[in-house]
Amino acid sequence: LITAKGHANLHAQSGDVEIVGDKNVRVYASKEKLTATAKEEMLLTCGGAYIRLKGGQIEIHAPGKLSVKGSNYSFDGPASMPTPDRQFPNGVCESCMLKALESGSPFAAKTN
């Protein structure tokens, strides 16, 4: 999926989205930031270790060594950040679908 101009969205409006790679899966934000957001829970796992963010709690578990390094540490009191509420569009752009059908394109580009 490539867009030369503007942005691209991938939606599963009533189900899951899965991205699977036999070897490597990479996600890049080459100029600014990468944001991952989940309403209920985020879970990173590898080699029996995991980091879970759920219910305002953070769990870090490892079957081996846990290493934390830095020139300075700050363990201040609690803080939070609200989770943005993402809404899916209602319905489909019928004129966009018809235009894609007429052109033979498998993708319907929504134009405003």
Short mmCIF file of C-alpha atoms in Angstrom, two decimals:
data_model
loop_
_atom_site.label_atom_id
_atom_site.label_comp_id
_atom_site.label_asym_id
_atom_site.label_seq_id
_atom_site.Cartn_x
_atom_site.Cartn_y
_atom_site.Cartn_z
CA LEU A 1 0.00 0.00 0.00
CA ILE A 2 1.69 3.19 -1.18
CA THR A 3 0.40 6.72 -1.41
CA ALA A 4 2.43 9.41 -3.17
CA LYS A 5 0.46 12.25 -1.62
CA GLY A 6 -1.71 12.54 1.46
CA HIS A 7 -2.25 9.80 4.00
CA ALA A 8 -3.42 6.18 3.92
CA ASN A 9 -5.81 4.43 6.31
CA LEU A 10 -6.38 0.71 6.78
CA HIS A 11 -9.65 -0.06 8.60
CA ALA A 12 -11.37 -3.23 9.78
CA GLN A 13 -14.62 -1.64 10.87
CA SER A 14 -16.12 -4.72 12.52
CA GLY A 15 -13.22 -7.14 13.03
CA ASP A 16 -9.51 -7.55 13.63
CA VAL A 17 -6.49 -6.47 11.59
CA GLU A 18 -3.56 -8.87 11.61
CA ILE A 19 -0.12 -8.29 10.11
CA VAL A 20 2.04 -11.41 10.04
CA GLY A 21 5.59 -11.84 8.78
CA ASP A 22 7.44 -15.15 8.67
CA LYS A 23 10.70 -13.41 9.56
CA ASN A 24 10.55 -9.67 10.31
CA VAL A 25 7.81 -7.07 10.61
CA ARG A 26 8.96 -3.47 10.78
CA VAL A 27 7.06 -0.24 11.43
CA TYR A 28 8.76 3.07 10.68
CA ALA A 29 7.96 6.72 11.19
CA SER A 30 10.83 8.24 9.23
CA LYS A 31 10.32 11.92 10.03
CA GLU A 32 8.19 12.35 13.14
CA LYS A 33 6.70 9.95 15.70
CA LEU A 34 5.12 6.51 15.99
CA THR A 35 2.04 6.30 18.20
CA ALA A 36 0.40 3.04 19.25
CA THR A 37 -2.92 3.33 21.07
CA ALA A 38 -5.33 0.76 22.47
CA LYS A 39 -8.47 1.32 24.51
CA GLU A 40 -8.26 -1.80 26.72
CA GLU A 41 -4.76 -3.31 26.70
CA MET A 42 -1.36 -3.31 24.97
CA LEU A 43 0.90 -6.34 25.22
CA LEU A 44 4.47 -6.77 23.95
CA THR A 45 5.92 -10.27 24.31
CA CYS A 46 9.21 -11.90 23.36
CA GLY A 47 11.23 -14.79 24.77
CA GLY A 48 8.93 -15.26 27.74
CA ALA A 49 9.21 -11.61 28.81
CA TYR A 50 6.40 -9.12 28.44
CA ILE A 51 5.29 -5.55 28.97
CA ARG A 52 1.56 -5.10 29.55
CA LEU A 53 -0.30 -1.77 29.73
CA LYS A 54 -3.80 -2.31 31.10
CA GLY A 55 -6.19 -0.46 33.37
CA GLY A 56 -3.70 2.33 34.11
CA GLN A 57 -1.09 -0.22 35.25
CA ILE A 58 2.22 -1.22 33.65
CA GLU A 59 3.57 -4.73 34.17
CA ILE A 60 7.15 -5.58 33.19
CA HIS A 61 8.03 -9.24 33.63
CA ALA A 62 11.10 -11.15 32.48
CA PRO A 63 12.33 -14.69 33.06
CA GLY A 64 15.87 -13.32 32.94
CA LYS A 65 17.67 -10.07 33.69
CA LEU A 66 15.86 -6.71 33.57
CA SER A 67 18.28 -3.89 32.76
CA VAL A 68 17.47 -0.18 33.23
CA LYS A 69 20.20 2.29 32.28
CA GLY A 70 20.35 6.06 32.15
CA SER A 71 22.28 9.04 33.41
CA ASN A 72 19.31 10.16 35.52
CA TYR A 73 16.15 8.56 36.91
CA SER A 74 12.88 10.24 37.82
CA PHE A 75 10.15 8.26 39.57
CA ASP A 76 7.57 11.00 40.14
CA GLY A 77 3.98 10.57 41.25
CA PRO A 78 1.17 9.29 39.04
CA ALA A 79 0.22 10.89 35.73
CA SER A 80 -2.01 9.89 32.84
CA MET A 81 -2.89 10.66 29.23
CA PRO A 82 -6.37 10.11 27.77
CA THR A 83 -6.83 7.53 25.02
CA PRO A 84 -8.13 9.20 21.84
CA ASP A 85 -11.50 7.83 20.74
CA ARG A 86 -11.22 6.77 17.09
CA GLN A 87 -14.50 6.66 15.19
CA PHE A 88 -15.07 4.77 11.97
CA PRO A 89 -16.90 6.56 9.16
CA ASN A 90 -20.59 5.76 8.72
CA GLY A 91 -21.34 3.96 5.48
CA VAL A 92 -19.26 3.90 2.33
CA CYS A 93 -18.57 6.41 -0.41
CA GLU A 94 -20.80 4.95 -3.14
CA SER A 95 -19.58 7.34 -5.85
CA CYS A 96 -15.97 6.38 -4.97
CA MET A 97 -16.84 2.67 -5.27
CA LEU A 98 -18.56 3.18 -8.64
CA LYS A 99 -15.62 5.20 -9.96
CA ALA A 100 -13.21 2.41 -8.90
CA LEU A 101 -15.45 -0.21 -10.51
CA GLU A 102 -15.58 1.72 -13.80
CA SER A 103 -11.80 2.19 -13.87
CA GLY A 104 -11.08 -1.44 -12.93
CA SER A 105 -9.20 -0.37 -9.79
CA PRO A 106 -9.32 -2.66 -6.73
CA PHE A 107 -9.11 0.44 -4.50
CA ALA A 108 -11.71 3.15 -4.01
CA ALA A 109 -10.06 6.51 -3.37
CA LYS A 110 -12.23 8.73 -1.21
CA THR A 111 -12.09 12.33 -2.36
CA ASN A 112 -13.58 15.22 -0.41
#
